[in-house]
mmCIF file of C-alpha atoms in Angstrom:
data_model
loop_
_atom_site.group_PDB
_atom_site.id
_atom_site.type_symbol
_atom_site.label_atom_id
_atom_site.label_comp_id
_atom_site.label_asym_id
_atom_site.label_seq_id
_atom_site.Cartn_x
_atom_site.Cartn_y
_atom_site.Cartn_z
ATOM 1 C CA UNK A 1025 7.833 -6.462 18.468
ATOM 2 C CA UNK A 1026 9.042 -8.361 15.296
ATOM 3 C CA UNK A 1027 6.875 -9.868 12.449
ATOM 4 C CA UNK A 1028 7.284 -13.832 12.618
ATOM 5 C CA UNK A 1029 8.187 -15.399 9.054
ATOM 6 C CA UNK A 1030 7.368 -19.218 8.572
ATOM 7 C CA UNK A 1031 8.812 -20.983 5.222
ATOM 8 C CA UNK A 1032 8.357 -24.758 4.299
ATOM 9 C CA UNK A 1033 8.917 -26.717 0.777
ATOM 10 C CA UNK A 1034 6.707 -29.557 -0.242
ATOM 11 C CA UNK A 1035 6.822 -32.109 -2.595
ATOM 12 C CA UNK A 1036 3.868 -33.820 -3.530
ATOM 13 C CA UNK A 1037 2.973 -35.594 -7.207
ATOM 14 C CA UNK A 1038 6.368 -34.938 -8.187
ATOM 15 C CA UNK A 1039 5.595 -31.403 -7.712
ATOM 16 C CA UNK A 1040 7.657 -28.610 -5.539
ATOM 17 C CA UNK A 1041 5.957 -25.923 -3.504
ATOM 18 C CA UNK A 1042 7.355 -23.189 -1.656
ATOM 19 C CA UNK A 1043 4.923 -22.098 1.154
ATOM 20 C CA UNK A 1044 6.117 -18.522 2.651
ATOM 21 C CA UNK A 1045 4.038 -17.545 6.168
ATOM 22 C CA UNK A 1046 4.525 -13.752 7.481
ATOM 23 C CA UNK A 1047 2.526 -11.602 10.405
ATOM 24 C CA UNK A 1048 1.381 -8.207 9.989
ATOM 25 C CA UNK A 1049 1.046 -7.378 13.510
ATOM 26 C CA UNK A 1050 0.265 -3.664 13.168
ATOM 27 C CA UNK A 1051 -2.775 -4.767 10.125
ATOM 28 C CA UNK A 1052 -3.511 -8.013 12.809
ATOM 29 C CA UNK A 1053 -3.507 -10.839 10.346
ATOM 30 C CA UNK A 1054 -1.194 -13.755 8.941
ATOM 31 C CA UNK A 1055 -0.694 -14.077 5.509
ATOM 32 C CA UNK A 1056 0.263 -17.466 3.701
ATOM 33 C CA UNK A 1057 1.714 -17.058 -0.179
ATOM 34 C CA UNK A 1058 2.250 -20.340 -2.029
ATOM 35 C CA UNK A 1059 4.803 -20.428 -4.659
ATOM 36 C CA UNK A 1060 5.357 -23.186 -7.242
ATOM 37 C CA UNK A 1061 8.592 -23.056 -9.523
ATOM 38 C CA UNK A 1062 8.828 -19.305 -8.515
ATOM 39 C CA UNK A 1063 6.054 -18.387 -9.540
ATOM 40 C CA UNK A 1064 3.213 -17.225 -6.906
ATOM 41 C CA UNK A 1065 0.040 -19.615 -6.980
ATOM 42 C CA UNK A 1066 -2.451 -17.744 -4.401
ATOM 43 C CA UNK A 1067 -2.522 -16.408 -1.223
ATOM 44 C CA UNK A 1068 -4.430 -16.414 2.206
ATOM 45 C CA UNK A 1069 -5.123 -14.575 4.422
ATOM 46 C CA UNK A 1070 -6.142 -15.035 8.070
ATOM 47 C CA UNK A 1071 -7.527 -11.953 10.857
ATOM 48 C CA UNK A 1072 -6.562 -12.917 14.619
ATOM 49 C CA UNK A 1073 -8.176 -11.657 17.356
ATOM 50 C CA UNK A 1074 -6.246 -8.756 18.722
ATOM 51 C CA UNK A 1075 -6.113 -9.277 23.018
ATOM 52 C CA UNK A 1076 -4.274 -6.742 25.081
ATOM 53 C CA UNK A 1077 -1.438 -8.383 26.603
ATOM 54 C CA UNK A 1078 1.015 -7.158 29.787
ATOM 55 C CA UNK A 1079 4.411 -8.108 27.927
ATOM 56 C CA UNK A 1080 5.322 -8.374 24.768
ATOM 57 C CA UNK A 1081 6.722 -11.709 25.064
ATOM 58 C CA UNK A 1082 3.133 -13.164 26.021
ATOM 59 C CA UNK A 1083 1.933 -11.674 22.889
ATOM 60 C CA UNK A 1084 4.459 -12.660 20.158
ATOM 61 C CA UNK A 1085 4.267 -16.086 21.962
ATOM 62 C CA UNK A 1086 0.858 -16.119 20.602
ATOM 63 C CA UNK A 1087 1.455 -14.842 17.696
ATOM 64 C CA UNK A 1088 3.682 -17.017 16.774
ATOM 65 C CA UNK A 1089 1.991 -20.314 17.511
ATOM 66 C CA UNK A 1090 -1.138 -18.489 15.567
ATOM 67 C CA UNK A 1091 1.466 -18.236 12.318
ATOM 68 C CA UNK A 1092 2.884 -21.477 13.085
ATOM 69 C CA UNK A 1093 -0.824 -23.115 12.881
ATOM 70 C CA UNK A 1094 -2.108 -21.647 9.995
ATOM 71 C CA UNK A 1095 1.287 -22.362 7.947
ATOM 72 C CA UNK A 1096 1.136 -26.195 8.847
ATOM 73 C CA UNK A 1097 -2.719 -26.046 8.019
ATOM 74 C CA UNK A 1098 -2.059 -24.730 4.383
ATOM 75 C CA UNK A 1099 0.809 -27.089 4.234
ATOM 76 C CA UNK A 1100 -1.834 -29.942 5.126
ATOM 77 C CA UNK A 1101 -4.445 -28.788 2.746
ATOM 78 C CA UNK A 1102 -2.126 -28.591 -0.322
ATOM 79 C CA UNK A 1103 -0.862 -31.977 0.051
ATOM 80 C CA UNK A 1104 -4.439 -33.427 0.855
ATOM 81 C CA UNK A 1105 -5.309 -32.231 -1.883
ATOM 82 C CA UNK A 1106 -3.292 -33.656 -4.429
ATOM 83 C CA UNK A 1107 -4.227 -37.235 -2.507
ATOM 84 C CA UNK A 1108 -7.468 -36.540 -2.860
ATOM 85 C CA UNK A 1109 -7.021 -35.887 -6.426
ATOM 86 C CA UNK A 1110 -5.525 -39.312 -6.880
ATOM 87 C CA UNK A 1111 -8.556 -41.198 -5.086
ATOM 88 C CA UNK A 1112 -11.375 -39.006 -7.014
ATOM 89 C CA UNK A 1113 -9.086 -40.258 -10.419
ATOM 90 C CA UNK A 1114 -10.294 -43.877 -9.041
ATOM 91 C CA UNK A 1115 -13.982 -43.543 -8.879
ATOM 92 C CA UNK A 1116 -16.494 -42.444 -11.928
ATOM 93 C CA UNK A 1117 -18.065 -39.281 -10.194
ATOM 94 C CA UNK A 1118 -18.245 -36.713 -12.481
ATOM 95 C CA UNK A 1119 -19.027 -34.231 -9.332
ATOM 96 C CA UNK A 1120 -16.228 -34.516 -7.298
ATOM 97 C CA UNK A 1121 -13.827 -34.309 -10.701
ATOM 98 C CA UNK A 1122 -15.458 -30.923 -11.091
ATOM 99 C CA UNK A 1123 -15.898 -29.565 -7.641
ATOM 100 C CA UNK A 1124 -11.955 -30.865 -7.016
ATOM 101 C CA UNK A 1125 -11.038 -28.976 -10.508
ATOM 102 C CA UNK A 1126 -12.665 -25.436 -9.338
ATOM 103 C CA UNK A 1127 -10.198 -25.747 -6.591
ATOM 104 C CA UNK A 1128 -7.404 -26.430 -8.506
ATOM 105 C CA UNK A 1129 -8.580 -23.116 -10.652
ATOM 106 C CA UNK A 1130 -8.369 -20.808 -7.916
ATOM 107 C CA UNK A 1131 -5.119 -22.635 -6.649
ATOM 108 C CA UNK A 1132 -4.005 -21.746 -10.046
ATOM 109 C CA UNK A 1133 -2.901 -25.299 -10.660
ATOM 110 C CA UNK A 1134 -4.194 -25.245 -14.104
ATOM 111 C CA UNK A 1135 -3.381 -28.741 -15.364
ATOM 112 C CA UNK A 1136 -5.165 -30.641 -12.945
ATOM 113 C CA UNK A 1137 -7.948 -28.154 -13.078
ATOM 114 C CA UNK A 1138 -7.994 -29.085 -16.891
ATOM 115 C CA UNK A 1139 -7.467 -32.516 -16.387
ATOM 116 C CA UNK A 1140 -10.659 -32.683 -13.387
ATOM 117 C CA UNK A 1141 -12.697 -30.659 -15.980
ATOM 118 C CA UNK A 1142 -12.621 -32.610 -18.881
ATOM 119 C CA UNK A 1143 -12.833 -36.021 -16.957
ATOM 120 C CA UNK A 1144 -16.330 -34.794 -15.929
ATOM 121 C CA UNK A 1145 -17.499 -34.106 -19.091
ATOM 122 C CA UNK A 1146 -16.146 -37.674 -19.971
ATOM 123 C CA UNK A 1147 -18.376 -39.496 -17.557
ATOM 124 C CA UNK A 1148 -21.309 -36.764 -17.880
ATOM 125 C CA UNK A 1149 -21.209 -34.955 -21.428
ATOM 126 C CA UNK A 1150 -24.459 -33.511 -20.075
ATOM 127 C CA UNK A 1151 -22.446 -31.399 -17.140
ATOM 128 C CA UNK A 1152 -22.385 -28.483 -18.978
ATOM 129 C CA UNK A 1153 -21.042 -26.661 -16.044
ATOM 130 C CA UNK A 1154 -17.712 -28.565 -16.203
ATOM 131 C CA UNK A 1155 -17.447 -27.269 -19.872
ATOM 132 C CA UNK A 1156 -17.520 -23.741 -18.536
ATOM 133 C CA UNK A 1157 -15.275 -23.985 -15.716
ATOM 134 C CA UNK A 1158 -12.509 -25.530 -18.467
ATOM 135 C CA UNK A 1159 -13.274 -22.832 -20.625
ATOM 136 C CA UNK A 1160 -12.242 -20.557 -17.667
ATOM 137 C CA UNK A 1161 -9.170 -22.596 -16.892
ATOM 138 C CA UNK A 1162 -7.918 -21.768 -20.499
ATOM 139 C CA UNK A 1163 -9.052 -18.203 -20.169
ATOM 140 C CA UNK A 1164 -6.881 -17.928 -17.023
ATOM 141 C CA UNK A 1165 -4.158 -19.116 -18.990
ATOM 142 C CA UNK A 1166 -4.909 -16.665 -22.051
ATOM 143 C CA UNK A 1167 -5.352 -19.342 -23.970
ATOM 144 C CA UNK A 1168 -8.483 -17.665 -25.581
ATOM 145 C CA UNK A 1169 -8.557 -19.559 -28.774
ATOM 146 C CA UNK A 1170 -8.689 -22.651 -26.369
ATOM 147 C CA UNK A 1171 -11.458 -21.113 -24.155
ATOM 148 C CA UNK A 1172 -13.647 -19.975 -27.269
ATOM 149 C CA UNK A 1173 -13.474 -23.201 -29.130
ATOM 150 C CA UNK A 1174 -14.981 -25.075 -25.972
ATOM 151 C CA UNK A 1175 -17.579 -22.673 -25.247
ATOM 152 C CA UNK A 1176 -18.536 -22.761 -29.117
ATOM 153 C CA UNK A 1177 -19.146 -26.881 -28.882
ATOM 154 C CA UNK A 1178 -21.173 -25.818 -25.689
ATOM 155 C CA UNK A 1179 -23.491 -23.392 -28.290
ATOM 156 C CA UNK A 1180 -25.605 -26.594 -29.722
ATOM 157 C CA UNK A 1181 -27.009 -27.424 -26.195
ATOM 158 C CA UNK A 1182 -28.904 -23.883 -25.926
ATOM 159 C CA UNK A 1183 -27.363 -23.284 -22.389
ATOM 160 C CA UNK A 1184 -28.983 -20.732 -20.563
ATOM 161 C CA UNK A 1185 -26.426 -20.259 -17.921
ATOM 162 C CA UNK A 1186 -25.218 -16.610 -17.184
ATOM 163 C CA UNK A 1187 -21.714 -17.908 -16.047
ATOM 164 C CA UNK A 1188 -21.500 -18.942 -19.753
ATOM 165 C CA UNK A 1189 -22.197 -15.919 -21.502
ATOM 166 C CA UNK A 1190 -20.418 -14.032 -19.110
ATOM 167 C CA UNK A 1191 -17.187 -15.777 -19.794
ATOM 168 C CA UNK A 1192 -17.590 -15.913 -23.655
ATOM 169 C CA UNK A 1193 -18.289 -12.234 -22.998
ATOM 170 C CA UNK A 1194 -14.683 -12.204 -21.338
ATOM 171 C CA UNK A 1195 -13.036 -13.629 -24.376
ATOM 172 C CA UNK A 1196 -14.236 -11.591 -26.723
ATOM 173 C CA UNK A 1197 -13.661 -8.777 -24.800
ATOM 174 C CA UNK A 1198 -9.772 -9.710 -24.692
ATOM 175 C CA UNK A 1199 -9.974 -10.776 -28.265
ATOM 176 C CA UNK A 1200 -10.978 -6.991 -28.932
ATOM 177 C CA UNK A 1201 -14.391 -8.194 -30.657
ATOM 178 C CA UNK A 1202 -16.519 -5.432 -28.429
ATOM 179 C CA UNK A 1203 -19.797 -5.803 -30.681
ATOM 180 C CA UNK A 1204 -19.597 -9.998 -29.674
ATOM 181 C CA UNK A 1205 -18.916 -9.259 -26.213
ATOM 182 C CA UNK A 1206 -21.386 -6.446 -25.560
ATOM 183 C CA UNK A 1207 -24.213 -9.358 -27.653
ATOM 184 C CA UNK A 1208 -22.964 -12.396 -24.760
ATOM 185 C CA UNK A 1209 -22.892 -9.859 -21.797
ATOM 186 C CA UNK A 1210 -26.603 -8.740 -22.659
ATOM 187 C CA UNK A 1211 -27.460 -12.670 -23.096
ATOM 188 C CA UNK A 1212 -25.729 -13.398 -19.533
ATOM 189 C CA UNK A 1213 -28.126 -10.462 -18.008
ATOM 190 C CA UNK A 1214 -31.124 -11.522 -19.844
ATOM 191 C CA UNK A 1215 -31.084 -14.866 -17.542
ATOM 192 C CA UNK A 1216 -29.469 -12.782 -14.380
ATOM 193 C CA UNK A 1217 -30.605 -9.165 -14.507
ATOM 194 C CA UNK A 1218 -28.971 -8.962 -10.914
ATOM 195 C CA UNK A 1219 -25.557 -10.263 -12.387
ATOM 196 C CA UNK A 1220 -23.375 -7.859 -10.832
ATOM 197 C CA UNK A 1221 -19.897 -9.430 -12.892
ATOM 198 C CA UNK A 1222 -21.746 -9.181 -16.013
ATOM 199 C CA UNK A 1223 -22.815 -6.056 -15.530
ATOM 200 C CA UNK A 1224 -19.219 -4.581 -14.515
ATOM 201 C CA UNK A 1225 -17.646 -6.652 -17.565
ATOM 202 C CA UNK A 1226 -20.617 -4.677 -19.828
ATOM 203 C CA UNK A 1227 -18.750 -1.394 -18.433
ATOM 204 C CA UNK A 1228 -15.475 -2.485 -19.134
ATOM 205 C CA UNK A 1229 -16.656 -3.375 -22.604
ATOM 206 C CA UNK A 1230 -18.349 -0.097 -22.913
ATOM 207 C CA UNK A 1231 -15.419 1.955 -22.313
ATOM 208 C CA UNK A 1232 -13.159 0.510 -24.588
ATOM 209 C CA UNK A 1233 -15.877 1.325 -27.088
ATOM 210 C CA UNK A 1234 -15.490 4.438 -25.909
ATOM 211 C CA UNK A 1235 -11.802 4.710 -26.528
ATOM 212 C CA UNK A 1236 -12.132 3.172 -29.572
ATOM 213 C CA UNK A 1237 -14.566 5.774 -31.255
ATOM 214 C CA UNK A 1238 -12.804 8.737 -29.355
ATOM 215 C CA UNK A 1239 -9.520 7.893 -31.204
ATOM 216 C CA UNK A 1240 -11.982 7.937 -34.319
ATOM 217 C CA UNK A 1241 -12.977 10.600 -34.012
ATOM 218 C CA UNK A 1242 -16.903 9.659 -33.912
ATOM 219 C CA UNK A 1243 -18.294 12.301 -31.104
ATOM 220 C CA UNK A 1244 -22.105 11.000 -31.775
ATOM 221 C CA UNK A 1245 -21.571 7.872 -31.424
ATOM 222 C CA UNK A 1246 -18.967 7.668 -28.233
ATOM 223 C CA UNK A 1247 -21.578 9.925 -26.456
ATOM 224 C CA UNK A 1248 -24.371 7.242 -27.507
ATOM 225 C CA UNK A 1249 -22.219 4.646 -25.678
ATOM 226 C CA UNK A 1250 -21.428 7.014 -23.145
ATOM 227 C CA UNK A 1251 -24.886 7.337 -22.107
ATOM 228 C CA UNK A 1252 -25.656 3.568 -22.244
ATOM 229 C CA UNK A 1253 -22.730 3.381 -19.995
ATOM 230 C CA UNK A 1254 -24.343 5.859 -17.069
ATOM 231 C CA UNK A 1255 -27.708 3.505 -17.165
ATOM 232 C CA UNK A 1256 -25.362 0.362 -16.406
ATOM 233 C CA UNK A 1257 -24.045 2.089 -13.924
ATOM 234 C CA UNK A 1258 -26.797 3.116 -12.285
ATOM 235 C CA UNK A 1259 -27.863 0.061 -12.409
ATOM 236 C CA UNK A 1260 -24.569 -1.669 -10.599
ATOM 237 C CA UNK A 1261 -24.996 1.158 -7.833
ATOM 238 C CA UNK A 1262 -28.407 0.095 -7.253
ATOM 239 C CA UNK A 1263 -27.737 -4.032 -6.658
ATOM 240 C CA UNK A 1264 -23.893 -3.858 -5.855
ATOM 241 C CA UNK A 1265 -22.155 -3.586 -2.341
ATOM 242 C CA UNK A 1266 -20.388 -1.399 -0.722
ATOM 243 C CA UNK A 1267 -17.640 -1.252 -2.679
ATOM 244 C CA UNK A 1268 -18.746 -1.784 -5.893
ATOM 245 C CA UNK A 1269 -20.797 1.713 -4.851
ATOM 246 C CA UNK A 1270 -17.472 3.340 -4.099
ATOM 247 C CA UNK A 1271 -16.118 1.848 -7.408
ATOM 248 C CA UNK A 1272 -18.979 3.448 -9.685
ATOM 249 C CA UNK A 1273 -19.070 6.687 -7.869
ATOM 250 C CA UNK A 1274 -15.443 7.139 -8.322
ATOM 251 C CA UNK A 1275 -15.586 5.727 -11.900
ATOM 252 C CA UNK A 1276 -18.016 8.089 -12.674
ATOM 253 C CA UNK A 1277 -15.952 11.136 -11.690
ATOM 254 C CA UNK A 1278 -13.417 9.996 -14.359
ATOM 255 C CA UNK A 1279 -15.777 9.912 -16.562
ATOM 256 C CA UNK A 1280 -17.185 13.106 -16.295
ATOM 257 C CA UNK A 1281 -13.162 14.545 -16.443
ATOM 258 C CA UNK A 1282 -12.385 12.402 -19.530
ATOM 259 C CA UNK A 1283 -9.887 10.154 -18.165
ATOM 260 C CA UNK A 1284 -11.250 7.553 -20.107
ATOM 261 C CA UNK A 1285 -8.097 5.862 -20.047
ATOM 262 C CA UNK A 1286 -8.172 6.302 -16.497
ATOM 263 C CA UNK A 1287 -11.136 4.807 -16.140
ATOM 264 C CA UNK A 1288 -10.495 1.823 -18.073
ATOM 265 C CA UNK A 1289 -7.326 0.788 -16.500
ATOM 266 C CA UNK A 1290 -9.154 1.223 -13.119
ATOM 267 C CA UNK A 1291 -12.354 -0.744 -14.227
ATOM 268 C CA UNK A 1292 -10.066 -3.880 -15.279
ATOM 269 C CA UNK A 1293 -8.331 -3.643 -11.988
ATOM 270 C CA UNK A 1294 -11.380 -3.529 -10.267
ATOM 271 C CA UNK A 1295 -12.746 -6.529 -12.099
ATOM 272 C CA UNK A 1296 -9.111 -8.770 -11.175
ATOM 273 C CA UNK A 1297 -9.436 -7.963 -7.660
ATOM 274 C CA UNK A 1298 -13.568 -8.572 -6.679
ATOM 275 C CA UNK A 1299 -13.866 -11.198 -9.146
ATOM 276 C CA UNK A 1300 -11.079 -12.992 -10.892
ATOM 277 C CA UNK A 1301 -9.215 -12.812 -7.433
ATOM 278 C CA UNK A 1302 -12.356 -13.213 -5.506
ATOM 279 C CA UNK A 1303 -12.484 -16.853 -3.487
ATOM 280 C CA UNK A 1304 -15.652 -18.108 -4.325
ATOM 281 C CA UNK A 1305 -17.354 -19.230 -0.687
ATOM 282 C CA UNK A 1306 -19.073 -22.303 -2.236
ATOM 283 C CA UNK A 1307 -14.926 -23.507 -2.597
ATOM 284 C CA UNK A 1308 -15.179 -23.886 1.232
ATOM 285 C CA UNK A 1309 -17.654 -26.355 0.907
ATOM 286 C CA UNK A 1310 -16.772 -28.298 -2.071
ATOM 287 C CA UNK A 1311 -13.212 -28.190 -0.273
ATOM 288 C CA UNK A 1312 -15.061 -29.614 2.819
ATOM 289 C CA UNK A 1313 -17.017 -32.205 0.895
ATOM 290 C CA UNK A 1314 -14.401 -33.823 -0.673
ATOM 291 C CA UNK A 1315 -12.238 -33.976 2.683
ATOM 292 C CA UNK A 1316 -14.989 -35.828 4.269
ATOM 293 C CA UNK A 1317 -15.616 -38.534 1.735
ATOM 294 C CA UNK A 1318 -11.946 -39.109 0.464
ATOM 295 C CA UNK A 1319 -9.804 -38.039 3.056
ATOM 296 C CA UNK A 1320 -11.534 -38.097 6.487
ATOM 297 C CA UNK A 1321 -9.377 -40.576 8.364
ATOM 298 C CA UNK A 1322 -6.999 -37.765 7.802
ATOM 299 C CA UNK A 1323 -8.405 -34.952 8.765
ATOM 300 C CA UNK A 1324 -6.865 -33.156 11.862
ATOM 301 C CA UNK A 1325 -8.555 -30.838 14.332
ATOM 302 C CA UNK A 1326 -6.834 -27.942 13.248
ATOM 303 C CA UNK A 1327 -8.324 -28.600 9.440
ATOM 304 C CA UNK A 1328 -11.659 -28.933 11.684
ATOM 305 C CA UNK A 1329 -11.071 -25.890 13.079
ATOM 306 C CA UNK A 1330 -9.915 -23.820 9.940
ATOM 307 C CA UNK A 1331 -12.955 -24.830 8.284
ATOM 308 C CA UNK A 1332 -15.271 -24.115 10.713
ATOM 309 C CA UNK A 1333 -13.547 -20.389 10.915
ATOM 310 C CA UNK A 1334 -13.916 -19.666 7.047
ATOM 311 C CA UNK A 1335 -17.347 -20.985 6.851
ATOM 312 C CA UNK A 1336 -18.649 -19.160 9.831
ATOM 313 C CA UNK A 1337 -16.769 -15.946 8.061
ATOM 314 C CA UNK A 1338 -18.868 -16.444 4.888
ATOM 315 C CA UNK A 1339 -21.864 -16.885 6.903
ATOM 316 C CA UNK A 1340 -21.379 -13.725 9.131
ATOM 317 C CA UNK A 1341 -20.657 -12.105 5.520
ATOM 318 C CA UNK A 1342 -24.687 -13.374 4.807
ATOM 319 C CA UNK A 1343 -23.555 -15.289 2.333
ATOM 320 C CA UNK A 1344 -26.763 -17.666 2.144
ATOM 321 C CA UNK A 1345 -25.792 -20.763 0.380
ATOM 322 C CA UNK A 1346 -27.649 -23.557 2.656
ATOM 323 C CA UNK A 1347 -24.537 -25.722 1.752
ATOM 324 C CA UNK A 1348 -22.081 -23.770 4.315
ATOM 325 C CA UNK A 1349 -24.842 -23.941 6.944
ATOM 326 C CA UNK A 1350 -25.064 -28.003 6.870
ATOM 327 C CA UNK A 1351 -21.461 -28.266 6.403
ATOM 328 C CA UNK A 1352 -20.749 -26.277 9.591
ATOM 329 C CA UNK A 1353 -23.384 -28.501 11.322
ATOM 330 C CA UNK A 1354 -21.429 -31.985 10.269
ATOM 331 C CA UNK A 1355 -17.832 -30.065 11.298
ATOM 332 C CA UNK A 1356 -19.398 -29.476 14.640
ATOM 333 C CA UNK A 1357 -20.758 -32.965 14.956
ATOM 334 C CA UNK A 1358 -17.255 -33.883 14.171
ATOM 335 C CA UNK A 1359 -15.546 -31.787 16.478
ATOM 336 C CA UNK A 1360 -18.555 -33.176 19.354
ATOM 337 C CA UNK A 1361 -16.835 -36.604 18.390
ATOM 338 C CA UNK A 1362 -13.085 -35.242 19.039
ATOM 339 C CA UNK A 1363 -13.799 -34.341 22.303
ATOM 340 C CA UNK A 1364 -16.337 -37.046 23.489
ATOM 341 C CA UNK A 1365 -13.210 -39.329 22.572
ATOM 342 C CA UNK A 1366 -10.994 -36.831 24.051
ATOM 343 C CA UNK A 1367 -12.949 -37.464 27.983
ATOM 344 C CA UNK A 1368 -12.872 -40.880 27.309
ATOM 345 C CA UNK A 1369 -9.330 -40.734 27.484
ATOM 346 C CA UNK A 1370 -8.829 -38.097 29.933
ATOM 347 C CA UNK A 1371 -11.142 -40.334 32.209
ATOM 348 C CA UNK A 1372 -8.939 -43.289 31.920
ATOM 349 C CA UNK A 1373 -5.595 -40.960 32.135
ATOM 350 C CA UNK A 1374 -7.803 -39.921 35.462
ATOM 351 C CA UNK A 1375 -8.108 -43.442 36.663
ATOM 352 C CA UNK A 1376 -4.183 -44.856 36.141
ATOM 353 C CA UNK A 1377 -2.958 -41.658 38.429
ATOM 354 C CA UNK A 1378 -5.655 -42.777 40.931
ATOM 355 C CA UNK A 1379 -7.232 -45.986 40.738
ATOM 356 C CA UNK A 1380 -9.861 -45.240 43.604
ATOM 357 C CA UNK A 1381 -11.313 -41.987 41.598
ATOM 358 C CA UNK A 1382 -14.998 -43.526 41.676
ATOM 359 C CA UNK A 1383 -16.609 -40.537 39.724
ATOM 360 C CA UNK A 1384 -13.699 -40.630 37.169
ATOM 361 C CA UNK A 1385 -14.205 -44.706 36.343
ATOM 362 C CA UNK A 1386 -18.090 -44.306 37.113
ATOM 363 C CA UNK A 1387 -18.221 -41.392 33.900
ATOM 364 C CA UNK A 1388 -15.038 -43.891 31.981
ATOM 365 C CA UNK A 1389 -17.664 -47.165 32.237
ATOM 366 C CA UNK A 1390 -20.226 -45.231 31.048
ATOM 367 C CA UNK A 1391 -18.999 -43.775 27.871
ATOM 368 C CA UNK A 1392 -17.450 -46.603 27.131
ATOM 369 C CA UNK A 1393 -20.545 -48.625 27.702
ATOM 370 C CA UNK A 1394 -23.036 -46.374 26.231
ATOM 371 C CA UNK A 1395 -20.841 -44.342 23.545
ATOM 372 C CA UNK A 1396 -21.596 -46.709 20.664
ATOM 373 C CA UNK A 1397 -25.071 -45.467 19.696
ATOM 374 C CA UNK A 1398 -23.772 -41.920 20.101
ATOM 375 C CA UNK A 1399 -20.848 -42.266 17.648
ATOM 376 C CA UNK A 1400 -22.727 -44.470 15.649
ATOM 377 C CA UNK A 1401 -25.180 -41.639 15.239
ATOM 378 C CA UNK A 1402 -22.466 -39.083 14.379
ATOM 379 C CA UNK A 1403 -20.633 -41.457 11.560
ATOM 380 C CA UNK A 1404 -24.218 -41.995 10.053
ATOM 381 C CA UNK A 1405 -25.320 -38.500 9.884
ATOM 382 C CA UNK A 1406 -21.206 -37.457 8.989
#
C-alpha cells in the first residue's frame, strides 16, 4: 500500500504558507511540515492507532481520511491563529500577548513572536517573563547582541528566574565567553538544582573548555574541567529520563576515548533536539486558552478533538501541570455540548421522517424544554 501525500497553500496576513501532509504507514504516524517562503517553519507529528484490516483498500481508506483530518486541522490552527493575533492586538492583556508570542516562537514566526513580546512588556514592564521569551526570540534568530542587550536591562530587577540565566548562559556560550556562561549556568542551578537544560548546557560549556585548553596545551587544567564535567554528569543521570540516561552514558564513553570533538558535536545535537526542538506541553494549553476566549465561535470539533488528543498525550506522559487537566475538563464539557445539540437535532430529523414517533418528540420536547439550564451551565463554567 502507498503513502498518502496532502499539500495546501494559505494565505493569511498577507502571508503565504505551504502546508505539506505525508503517511508513514510502516512507522504508523502522519506527519505535517509547514513551510513559509521555502523555508521549513515546524513540524507535527501525529501516531494512529494501527487496526488489522481484511483488505487493503479498507485500510488506506482510513488512512487517508486520518491524513486528510489532521492536514485541514493544522491548516485551521495556522490561520486561527493569525486571527487571533489580530483580536489579542485589540485588547490591553499583557497575558495573552505573551502566551500568543511563545506560540509564534515555536512556530518559528519570529516577528510576531517579537512583536507579542514586547507589547507585554508595554502594558506590564513588570512581566519579566515576556522579557525572556524576546530575548529567546532573538537568540533563535542569532541575533545574540539583540538577545544579550535585553537580558542586560532585565539585570536591575534582580530576577531570580532559572529560564533567565539559562538563556544568558546560551548566549554567552555562542558568543564563545565560556567563563560568563559557566557563572549564569551555575546562577540558573542555584534557583533550580533539578534544572535538567541547565545542567546539559553546563556540559556543553564544559567541553568546549575542554577543547579549548587541549588545543593549549594545558593538561592540568583540561583534566580539572574534565572532572567537574563527570560530577555534572552524574548528576544529569541521576534526575534526567530515559534518554537523557542513554545520552550521558554514551557521552561518557567518548569521553573516556577522547573524542572530545565527538562529544561536543553530539552534546549540541542533543541539546537542539530535547530542548530547542522540544514542544513545550504548557503551548497546548496556552494554545487552548486563547481559542476559547478569542476564537470559540470558531472552533470545530475536529480542533476539539485534536486538543483533547495532545493534552491527554502530555498527561499519559505525567506531565503534571494542573493547567492541561482543567483544560481537558472544559474541552469535554464542550464536546458534552456538541452532542447534546447534536440529539436535539437528530430527534427532530427523527420526528419529520415520522411524525407519530412519540418517544422521539417526547425526548425532542424535553431537551428543548429543559436544555437551557444545562447549556447555560456549560457556557458559564466554559
Amino acid at each position: 500500500m502507498a503513502d498518502v501525500g496532502l499539500n495546501s497553500n494559505l494565505e493569511v496576513d498577507q502571508r503565504k504558507f505551504h502546508i505539506q501532509t505525508s503517511t508513514n504507514i510502516d512507522g504508523g504516524f502522519i506527519k505535517s511540515e509547514v513551510f513559509e517562503q521555502g523555508r521549513l517553519l515546524y513540524s507535527e507529528l501525529y501516531y494512529y492507532e494501527r487496526r488489522r484490516q481484511q483488505d487493503d483498500k479498507g485500510l488506506e481508506r482510513r488512512i487517508r481520511q486520518l491524513a486528510d483530518q489532521f492536514h485541514r486541522t493544522i491548516v485551521e490552527e495556522i490561520e486561527a491563529l493569525f486571527h487571533i493575533s489580530e483580536r489579542v492586538n485589540q485588547e490591553n492583556d499583557a497575558q495573552a500577548h505573551e502566551k500568543i508570542g511563545r506560540i509564534f516562537l515555536f512556530m518559528h514566526v519570529y516577528d510576531k513572536a517579537e512583536f507579542h513580546f514586547s507589547r507585554a512588556m508595554e502594558l506590564d514592564p513588570q512581566r519579566y517573563s515576556s522579557g525572556v521569551y524576546l530575548g529567546r526570540t532573538y537568540y533563535r534568530q542569532r541575533k545574540f547582541q539583540q538577545a544579550h542587550a535585553v537580558l542586560s536591562n532585565l539585570l536591575k530587577y534582580n530576577i531570580q528566574y532559572p529560564d533567565f540565566y539559562n538563556l544568558f548562559g546560551l548566549i554567552s556560550l555562542e558568543r564563545k565567553q565560556y567563563i560568563q556562561a559557566l557563572q549564569y549556568l551555575k546562577q540558573a542551578l542555584h534557583y533550580n538544582p533539578e534544572y535538567v537544560e541547565a545542567h546539559v548546557n553546563l556540559m556543553r560549556v564544559l567541553l568546549r573548555r575542554i577543547q579549548f585548553l587541549r588545543a593549549e596545551n594545558r593538561p592540568e587544567e583540561k583534566n580539572k574541567v574534565i572532572s567537574f564535567l563527570k560530577i555534572t554528569m552524574q548528576k544529569v543521570h541521576e534526575i534526567g529520563d530515559d534518554s537523557t540516561r542513554k545520552f550521558v552514558q554514551q557521552l561518557f564513553q567518548q569521553i573516556q576515548k577522547g573524542a572530545i570533538n565527538k562529544a561536543v558535536a553530539y552534546a549540541d545535537e542533543f541539546f537542539e533536539k530535547h530542548f530547542e526542538k522540544r514542544f513545550p506541553p504548557e503551548l497546548i494549553g496556552h494554545q487552548f486558552y486563547l481559542f476559547l476566549k478569542y476564537y470559540s465561535d470558531e472552533v470545530t470539533f475536529s480542533l476539539l478533538e485534536r486538543f483533547e488528543e495532545r493534552l491527554q498525550q502530555a498527561i499519559d506522559a505525567r506531565i503534571n501541570y494542573p493547567d492541561l487537566w482543567y483544560y481537558i475538563g472544559l474541552i469535554h464539557l464542550m464536546q458534552c455540548r456538541h452532542y447534546f445539540l447534536q440529539g436535539k437535532d437528530y430527534f427532530r430529523e427523527a420526528t419529520r421522517i415520522n411524525p407519530n414517533f412519540e418517544k422521539a418528540a417526547k425526548n425532542r420536547r424535553i431537551i428543548e424544554n429543559d436544555s437551557r439550564e444545562f447549556l447555560a451551565l456549560i457556557k458559564a463554567i466554559v
